[in-house]
Amino acid sequence: MILIPVERLAPDILEAIIEEYIGREGTDYGFHEASVDSKIRQVREQLRRGDVVVAYDPVLESCNLLVKRDWERLSRAAQLAQDSTVLASHQTDSLD
């Protein structure tokens, strides 16, 4: 996944990403249901604070909003997987 700076997105694209995100079932806004406009404001504020980030998945060719700590966890896991692949490749090369 690739982190996309919010300020690099066209306003209509960011709005579409936010609307798609809040339209999913299971998004929790607390005990009371919030209006769509209220949800959009909440997500925009989370993006502004850096609590939520926009990530692009080149495999799925789609953007998604992720909580920053989830992004960091996924990034670490991807780096570990890449490091393991490189290490295994070097080990195989040294056996030849």
Tab-separated table of N, CA, C and O in Angstrom:
chain	number	residue	atom	x	y	z
A	1	MET	N	0.832	-1.181	0.000
A	1	MET	CA	0.000	0.000	0.000
A	1	MET	C	0.872	1.238	0.000
A	1	MET	O	1.965	1.227	0.540
A	2	ILE	N	0.336	2.286	-0.573
A	2	ILE	CA	1.054	3.551	-0.690
A	2	ILE	C	0.254	4.626	0.035
A	2	ILE	O	-0.944	4.771	-0.195
A	3	LEU	N	0.915	5.370	0.898
A	3	LEU	CA	0.275	6.464	1.607
A	3	LEU	C	0.094	7.634	0.656
A	3	LEU	O	1.037	8.034	-0.026
A	4	ILE	N	-1.123	8.172	0.589
A	4	ILE	CA	-1.429	9.309	-0.280
A	4	ILE	C	-1.671	10.536	0.609
A	4	ILE	O	-2.614	10.537	1.405
A	5	PRO	N	-0.852	11.581	0.477
A	5	PRO	CA	-1.112	12.798	1.256
A	5	PRO	C	-2.466	13.396	0.863
A	5	PRO	O	-2.769	13.542	-0.323
A	6	VAL	N	-3.275	13.706	1.851
A	6	VAL	CA	-4.631	14.208	1.613
A	6	VAL	C	-4.606	15.447	0.727
A	6	VAL	O	-5.451	15.595	-0.166
A	7	GLU	N	-3.634	16.314	0.945
A	7	GLU	CA	-3.574	17.563	0.182
A	7	GLU	C	-3.269	17.341	-1.299
A	7	GLU	O	-3.456	18.234	-2.110
A	8	ARG	N	-2.813	16.153	-1.668
A	8	ARG	CA	-2.525	15.837	-3.071
A	8	ARG	C	-3.774	15.377	-3.828
A	8	ARG	O	-3.749	15.257	-5.048
A	9	LEU	N	-4.855	15.086	-3.102
A	9	LEU	CA	-6.080	14.602	-3.729
A	9	LEU	C	-6.981	15.771	-4.120
A	9	LEU	O	-7.121	16.739	-3.362
A	10	ALA	N	-7.610	15.655	-5.276
A	10	ALA	CA	-8.613	16.643	-5.678
A	10	ALA	C	-9.768	16.575	-4.689
A	10	ALA	O	-10.107	15.489	-4.200
A	11	PRO	N	-10.372	17.709	-4.362
A	11	PRO	CA	-11.458	17.718	-3.367
A	11	PRO	C	-12.591	16.742	-3.680
A	11	PRO	O	-13.096	16.075	-2.770
A	12	ASP	N	-12.969	16.611	-4.951
A	12	ASP	CA	-14.068	15.691	-5.286
A	12	ASP	C	-13.662	14.231	-5.100
A	12	ASP	O	-14.482	13.393	-4.720
A	13	ILE	N	-12.393	13.917	-5.333
A	13	ILE	CA	-11.905	12.550	-5.130
A	13	ILE	C	-11.896	12.223	-3.640
A	13	ILE	O	-12.355	11.152	-3.224
A	14	LEU	N	-11.386	13.153	-2.833
A	14	LEU	CA	-11.369	12.938	-1.390
A	14	LEU	C	-12.796	12.778	-0.865
A	14	LEU	O	-13.066	11.885	-0.051
A	15	GLU	N	-13.702	13.599	-1.337
A	15	GLU	CA	-15.101	13.504	-0.910
A	15	GLU	C	-15.682	12.125	-1.244
A	15	GLU	O	-16.355	11.505	-0.427
A	16	ALA	N	-15.379	11.613	-2.441
A	16	ALA	CA	-15.878	10.294	-2.844
A	16	ALA	C	-15.292	9.191	-1.958
A	16	ALA	O	-16.012	8.261	-1.577
A	17	ILE	N	-14.017	9.290	-1.624
A	17	ILE	CA	-13.385	8.291	-0.756
A	17	ILE	C	-14.042	8.312	0.624
A	17	ILE	O	-14.353	7.261	1.194
A	18	ILE	N	-14.269	9.522	1.152
A	18	ILE	CA	-14.893	9.651	2.481
A	18	ILE	C	-16.319	9.103	2.439
A	18	ILE	O	-16.729	8.347	3.333
A	19	GLU	N	-17.088	9.459	1.429
A	19	GLU	CA	-18.472	8.997	1.334
A	19	GLU	C	-18.550	7.477	1.213
A	19	GLU	O	-19.413	6.845	1.819
A	20	GLU	N	-17.639	6.895	0.454
A	20	GLU	CA	-17.622	5.436	0.325
A	20	GLU	C	-17.301	4.801	1.668
A	20	GLU	O	-17.914	3.818	2.071
A	21	TYR	N	-16.363	5.392	2.386
A	21	TYR	CA	-15.949	4.878	3.688
A	21	TYR	C	-17.102	4.915	4.693
A	21	TYR	O	-17.375	3.925	5.366
A	22	ILE	N	-17.779	6.038	4.786
A	22	ILE	CA	-18.849	6.150	5.778
A	22	ILE	C	-20.098	5.383	5.373
A	22	ILE	O	-20.932	5.082	6.233
A	23	GLY	N	-20.206	5.026	4.099
A	23	GLY	CA	-21.362	4.281	3.639
A	23	GLY	C	-21.305	2.793	3.937
A	23	GLY	O	-22.300	2.079	3.779
A	24	ARG	N	-20.154	2.323	4.400
A	24	ARG	CA	-20.011	0.896	4.696
A	24	ARG	C	-20.766	0.515	5.962
A	24	ARG	O	-20.813	1.267	6.918
A	25	GLU	N	-21.294	-0.675	5.952
A	25	GLU	CA	-21.928	-1.205	7.163
A	25	GLU	C	-20.859	-1.420	8.222
A	25	GLU	O	-19.730	-1.775	7.922
A	26	GLY	N	-21.226	-1.200	9.467
A	26	GLY	CA	-20.313	-1.485	10.560
A	26	GLY	C	-19.446	-0.316	10.979
A	26	GLY	O	-18.709	-0.418	11.937
A	27	THR	N	-19.522	0.816	10.275
A	27	THR	CA	-18.772	1.982	10.713
A	27	THR	C	-19.447	2.518	11.958
A	27	THR	O	-20.632	2.811	11.953
A	28	ASP	N	-18.708	2.653	13.039
A	28	ASP	CA	-19.279	2.991	14.334
A	28	ASP	C	-19.067	4.464	14.662
A	28	ASP	O	-17.947	4.946	14.709
A	29	TYR	N	-20.169	5.155	14.916
A	29	TYR	CA	-20.110	6.567	15.295
A	29	TYR	C	-20.677	6.784	16.696
A	29	TYR	O	-21.113	7.860	17.037
A	30	GLY	N	-20.701	5.741	17.493
A	30	GLY	CA	-21.172	5.869	18.861
A	30	GLY	C	-22.607	5.440	19.022
A	30	GLY	O	-23.211	4.838	18.131
A	31	PHE	N	-23.163	5.792	20.178
A	31	PHE	CA	-24.506	5.354	20.545
A	31	PHE	C	-25.573	5.962	19.634
A	31	PHE	O	-26.524	5.303	19.245
A	32	HIS	N	-25.411	7.241	19.302
A	32	HIS	CA	-26.392	7.935	18.463
A	32	HIS	C	-25.930	7.946	17.017
A	32	HIS	O	-24.763	8.182	16.737
A	33	GLU	N	-26.861	7.679	16.124
A	33	GLU	CA	-26.546	7.713	14.697
A	33	GLU	C	-26.315	9.166	14.273
A	33	GLU	O	-27.067	10.056	14.658
A	34	ALA	N	-25.285	9.409	13.501
A	34	ALA	CA	-24.945	10.749	13.038
A	34	ALA	C	-25.413	10.925	11.597
A	34	ALA	O	-25.532	9.956	10.841
A	35	SER	N	-25.667	12.170	11.197
A	35	SER	CA	-26.040	12.458	9.814
A	35	SER	C	-24.823	12.253	8.914
A	35	SER	O	-23.680	12.242	9.384
A	36	VAL	N	-25.073	12.130	7.632
A	36	VAL	CA	-23.977	11.956	6.674
A	36	VAL	C	-23.033	13.149	6.740
A	36	VAL	O	-21.807	12.984	6.765
A	37	ASP	N	-23.580	14.356	6.793
A	37	ASP	CA	-22.739	15.557	6.867
A	37	ASP	C	-21.877	15.553	8.126
A	37	ASP	O	-20.704	15.912	8.089
A	38	SER	N	-22.450	15.111	9.238
A	38	SER	CA	-21.705	15.036	10.487
A	38	SER	C	-20.580	13.998	10.380
A	38	SER	O	-19.449	14.239	10.833
A	39	LYS	N	-20.875	12.869	9.779
A	39	LYS	CA	-19.865	11.823	9.598
A	39	LYS	C	-18.724	12.322	8.714
A	39	LYS	O	-17.548	12.078	9.001
A	40	ILE	N	-19.074	13.028	7.646
A	40	ILE	CA	-18.061	13.575	6.738
A	40	ILE	C	-17.161	14.548	7.500
A	40	ILE	O	-15.934	14.505	7.378
A	41	ARG	N	-17.765	15.426	8.315
A	41	ARG	CA	-16.967	16.374	9.108
A	41	ARG	C	-16.041	15.637	10.073
A	41	ARG	O	-14.877	16.011	10.232
A	42	GLN	N	-16.552	14.584	10.714
A	42	GLN	CA	-15.730	13.817	11.649
A	42	GLN	C	-14.530	13.181	10.954
A	42	GLN	O	-13.398	13.233	11.454
A	43	VAL	N	-14.767	12.586	9.787
A	43	VAL	CA	-13.677	11.937	9.053
A	43	VAL	C	-12.681	12.982	8.565
A	43	VAL	O	-11.461	12.781	8.654
A	44	ARG	N	-13.176	14.110	8.062
A	44	ARG	CA	-12.269	15.179	7.626
A	44	ARG	C	-11.379	15.659	8.782
A	44	ARG	O	-10.190	15.905	8.595
A	45	GLU	N	-11.956	15.773	9.962
A	45	GLU	CA	-11.186	16.194	11.135
A	45	GLU	C	-10.140	15.133	11.489
A	45	GLU	O	-9.001	15.467	11.828
A	46	GLN	N	-10.508	13.872	11.413
A	46	GLN	CA	-9.551	12.794	11.687
A	46	GLN	C	-8.414	12.818	10.667
A	46	GLN	O	-7.245	12.591	11.022
A	47	LEU	N	-8.732	13.095	9.415
A	47	LEU	CA	-7.699	13.220	8.377
A	47	LEU	C	-6.806	14.424	8.667
A	47	LEU	O	-5.583	14.343	8.556
A	48	ARG	N	-7.404	15.549	9.047
A	48	ARG	CA	-6.634	16.759	9.333
A	48	ARG	C	-5.662	16.536	10.489
A	48	ARG	O	-4.503	16.958	10.440
A	49	ARG	N	-6.125	15.834	11.534
A	49	ARG	CA	-5.276	15.552	12.697
A	49	ARG	C	-4.230	14.476	12.409
A	49	ARG	O	-3.287	14.310	13.169
A	50	GLY	N	-4.423	13.712	11.351
A	50	GLY	CA	-3.488	12.630	11.042
A	50	GLY	C	-3.845	11.324	11.715
A	50	GLY	O	-3.061	10.376	11.682
A	51	ASP	N	-5.035	11.255	12.333
A	51	ASP	CA	-5.481	10.014	12.979
A	51	ASP	C	-5.894	8.967	11.955
A	51	ASP	O	-5.866	7.770	12.229
A	52	VAL	N	-6.300	9.438	10.777
A	52	VAL	CA	-6.724	8.582	9.668
A	52	VAL	C	-5.901	8.991	8.459
A	52	VAL	O	-5.598	10.175	8.270
A	53	VAL	N	-5.518	8.020	7.633
A	53	VAL	CA	-4.733	8.290	6.424
A	53	VAL	C	-5.418	7.682	5.206
A	53	VAL	O	-6.255	6.784	5.331
A	54	VAL	N	-5.052	8.187	4.035
A	54	VAL	CA	-5.542	7.634	2.774
A	54	VAL	C	-4.451	6.724	2.228
A	54	VAL	O	-3.294	7.133	2.089
A	55	ALA	N	-4.821	5.490	1.944
A	55	ALA	CA	-3.869	4.514	1.419
A	55	ALA	C	-4.364	3.997	0.076
A	55	ALA	O	-5.556	3.744	-0.107
A	56	TYR	N	-3.436	3.860	-0.866
A	56	TYR	CA	-3.748	3.304	-2.182
A	56	TYR	C	-3.168	1.907	-2.266
A	56	TYR	O	-1.997	1.686	-1.951
A	57	ASP	N	-4.006	0.975	-2.683
A	57	ASP	CA	-3.576	-0.413	-2.866
A	57	ASP	C	-3.406	-0.655	-4.361
A	57	ASP	O	-4.390	-0.728	-5.098
A	58	PRO	N	-2.145	-0.762	-4.848
A	58	PRO	CA	-1.925	-0.950	-6.286
A	58	PRO	C	-2.427	-2.299	-6.802
A	58	PRO	O	-2.743	-2.423	-7.978
A	59	VAL	N	-2.519	-3.292	-5.941
A	59	VAL	CA	-3.025	-4.603	-6.363
A	59	VAL	C	-4.520	-4.517	-6.649
A	59	VAL	O	-5.003	-4.991	-7.675
A	60	LEU	N	-5.248	-3.895	-5.726
A	60	LEU	CA	-6.695	-3.752	-5.894
A	60	LEU	C	-7.077	-2.506	-6.695
A	60	LEU	O	-8.237	-2.337	-7.058
A	61	GLU	N	-6.086	-1.631	-6.925
A	61	GLU	CA	-6.304	-0.362	-7.624
A	61	GLU	C	-7.430	0.431	-6.976
A	61	GLU	O	-8.363	0.888	-7.636
A	62	SER	N	-7.313	0.599	-5.648
A	62	SER	CA	-8.340	1.337	-4.922
A	62	SER	C	-7.716	2.091	-3.749
A	62	SER	O	-6.639	1.745	-3.269
A	63	CYS	N	-8.428	3.137	-3.301
A	63	CYS	CA	-8.028	3.910	-2.138
A	63	CYS	C	-8.920	3.526	-0.977
A	63	CYS	O	-10.077	3.160	-1.156
A	64	ASN	N	-8.357	3.648	0.213
A	64	ASN	CA	-9.108	3.344	1.410
A	64	ASN	C	-8.627	4.252	2.529
A	64	ASN	O	-7.494	4.720	2.509
A	65	LEU	N	-9.492	4.482	3.504
A	65	LEU	CA	-9.104	5.210	4.701
A	65	LEU	C	-8.726	4.201	5.767
A	65	LEU	O	-9.432	3.210	5.973
A	66	LEU	N	-7.605	4.450	6.416
A	66	LEU	CA	-7.133	3.566	7.480
A	66	LEU	C	-6.792	4.385	8.710
A	66	LEU	O	-6.263	5.494	8.594
A	67	VAL	N	-7.075	3.829	9.867
A	67	VAL	CA	-6.599	4.431	11.110
A	67	VAL	C	-5.073	4.379	11.044
A	67	VAL	O	-4.496	3.384	10.592
A	68	LYS	N	-4.424	5.442	11.464
A	68	LYS	CA	-2.970	5.551	11.322
A	68	LYS	C	-2.236	4.354	11.921
A	68	LYS	O	-1.298	3.838	11.331
A	69	ARG	N	-2.663	3.897	13.094
A	69	ARG	CA	-1.958	2.755	13.719
A	69	ARG	C	-2.115	1.490	12.879
A	69	ARG	O	-1.213	0.662	12.831
A	70	ASP	N	-3.253	1.324	12.179
A	70	ASP	CA	-3.420	0.174	11.283
A	70	ASP	C	-2.493	0.302	10.080
A	70	ASP	O	-1.899	-0.679	9.635
A	71	TRP	N	-2.362	1.516	9.547
A	71	TRP	CA	-1.435	1.771	8.443
A	71	TRP	C	-0.012	1.419	8.865
A	71	TRP	O	0.723	0.751	8.137
A	72	GLU	N	0.378	1.860	10.062
A	72	GLU	CA	1.730	1.590	10.547
A	72	GLU	C	1.955	0.091	10.720
A	72	GLU	O	3.014	-0.427	10.376
A	73	ARG	N	0.961	-0.615	11.243
A	73	ARG	CA	1.069	-2.064	11.426
A	73	ARG	C	1.196	-2.768	10.072
A	73	ARG	O	2.050	-3.641	9.892
A	74	LEU	N	0.373	-2.363	9.106
A	74	LEU	CA	0.443	-2.970	7.772
A	74	LEU	C	1.782	-2.668	7.097
A	74	LEU	O	2.349	-3.527	6.421
A	75	SER	N	2.270	-1.466	7.276
A	75	SER	CA	3.561	-1.087	6.686
A	75	SER	C	4.692	-1.920	7.267
A	75	SER	O	5.573	-2.375	6.533
A	76	ARG	N	4.678	-2.104	8.593
A	76	ARG	CA	5.715	-2.932	9.234
A	76	ARG	C	5.640	-4.371	8.741
A	76	ARG	O	6.665	-4.987	8.447
A	77	ALA	N	4.419	-4.907	8.635
A	77	ALA	CA	4.256	-6.288	8.171
A	77	ALA	C	4.743	-6.430	6.728
A	77	ALA	O	5.409	-7.414	6.390
A	78	ALA	N	4.443	-5.452	5.891
A	78	ALA	CA	4.896	-5.502	4.499
A	78	ALA	C	6.413	-5.423	4.420
A	78	ALA	O	7.044	-6.136	3.627
A	79	GLN	N	7.022	-4.580	5.261
A	79	GLN	CA	8.478	-4.456	5.268
A	79	GLN	C	9.136	-5.753	5.732
A	79	GLN	O	10.122	-6.196	5.158
A	80	LEU	N	8.564	-6.368	6.765
A	80	LEU	CA	9.099	-7.644	7.241
A	80	LEU	C	8.998	-8.726	6.165
A	80	LEU	O	9.932	-9.508	5.976
A	81	ALA	N	7.880	-8.758	5.461
A	81	ALA	CA	7.707	-9.742	4.390
A	81	ALA	C	8.720	-9.505	3.276
A	81	ALA	O	9.317	-10.448	2.758
A	82	GLN	N	8.934	-8.246	2.942
A	82	GLN	CA	9.911	-7.915	1.901
A	82	GLN	C	11.324	-8.286	2.355
A	82	GLN	O	12.089	-8.874	1.599
A	83	ASP	N	11.649	-7.964	3.601
A	83	ASP	CA	12.972	-8.302	4.129
A	83	ASP	C	13.191	-9.817	4.125
A	83	ASP	O	14.271	-10.297	3.792
A	84	SER	N	12.155	-10.577	4.484
A	84	SER	CA	12.255	-12.039	4.499
A	84	SER	C	12.477	-12.587	3.093
A	84	SER	O	13.260	-13.516	2.895
A	85	THR	N	11.804	-12.000	2.115
A	85	THR	CA	11.961	-12.432	0.722
A	85	THR	C	13.379	-12.167	0.238
A	85	THR	O	14.002	-13.021	-0.390
A	86	VAL	N	13.896	-10.985	0.560
A	86	VAL	CA	15.263	-10.639	0.152
A	86	VAL	C	16.263	-11.566	0.830
A	86	VAL	O	17.178	-12.085	0.186
A	87	LEU	N	16.074	-11.816	2.120
A	87	LEU	CA	16.975	-12.704	2.856
A	87	LEU	C	16.948	-14.111	2.274
A	87	LEU	O	18.000	-14.729	2.054
A	88	ALA	N	15.758	-14.627	1.998
A	88	ALA	CA	15.642	-15.970	1.424
A	88	ALA	C	16.305	-16.035	0.053
A	88	ALA	O	16.959	-17.020	-0.286
A	89	SER	N	16.182	-14.977	-0.720
A	89	SER	CA	16.804	-14.930	-2.037
A	89	SER	C	18.331	-14.957	-1.921
A	89	SER	O	19.002	-15.680	-2.659
A	90	HIS	N	18.862	-14.204	-0.959
A	90	HIS	CA	20.308	-14.204	-0.748
A	90	HIS	C	20.806	-15.561	-0.264
A	90	HIS	O	21.883	-16.014	-0.665
A	91	GLN	N	20.037	-16.207	0.575
A	91	GLN	CA	20.431	-17.512	1.092
A	91	GLN	C	20.437	-18.543	-0.038
A	91	GLN	O	21.319	-19.389	-0.115
A	92	THR	N	19.452	-18.469	-0.917
A	92	THR	CA	19.381	-19.387	-2.058
A	92	THR	C	20.543	-19.145	-3.000
A	92	THR	O	21.169	-20.087	-3.486
A	93	ASP	N	20.882	-17.860	-3.227
A	93	ASP	CA	22.002	-17.533	-4.100
A	93	ASP	C	23.318	-18.077	-3.537
A	93	ASP	O	24.181	-18.536	-4.275
A	94	SER	N	23.485	-18.026	-2.213
A	94	SER	CA	24.753	-18.472	-1.624
A	94	SER	C	24.878	-20.002	-1.642
A	94	SER	O	25.969	-20.527	-1.527
A	95	LEU	N	23.776	-20.700	-1.794
A	95	LEU	CA	23.822	-22.167	-1.864
A	95	LEU	C	24.235	-22.662	-3.252
A	95	LEU	O	24.663	-23.801	-3.395
A	96	ASP	N	24.053	-21.805	-4.242
A	96	ASP	CA	24.369	-22.231	-5.623
A	96	ASP	C	25.832	-22.319	-5.886
A	96	ASP	O	26.760	-21.961	-5.489
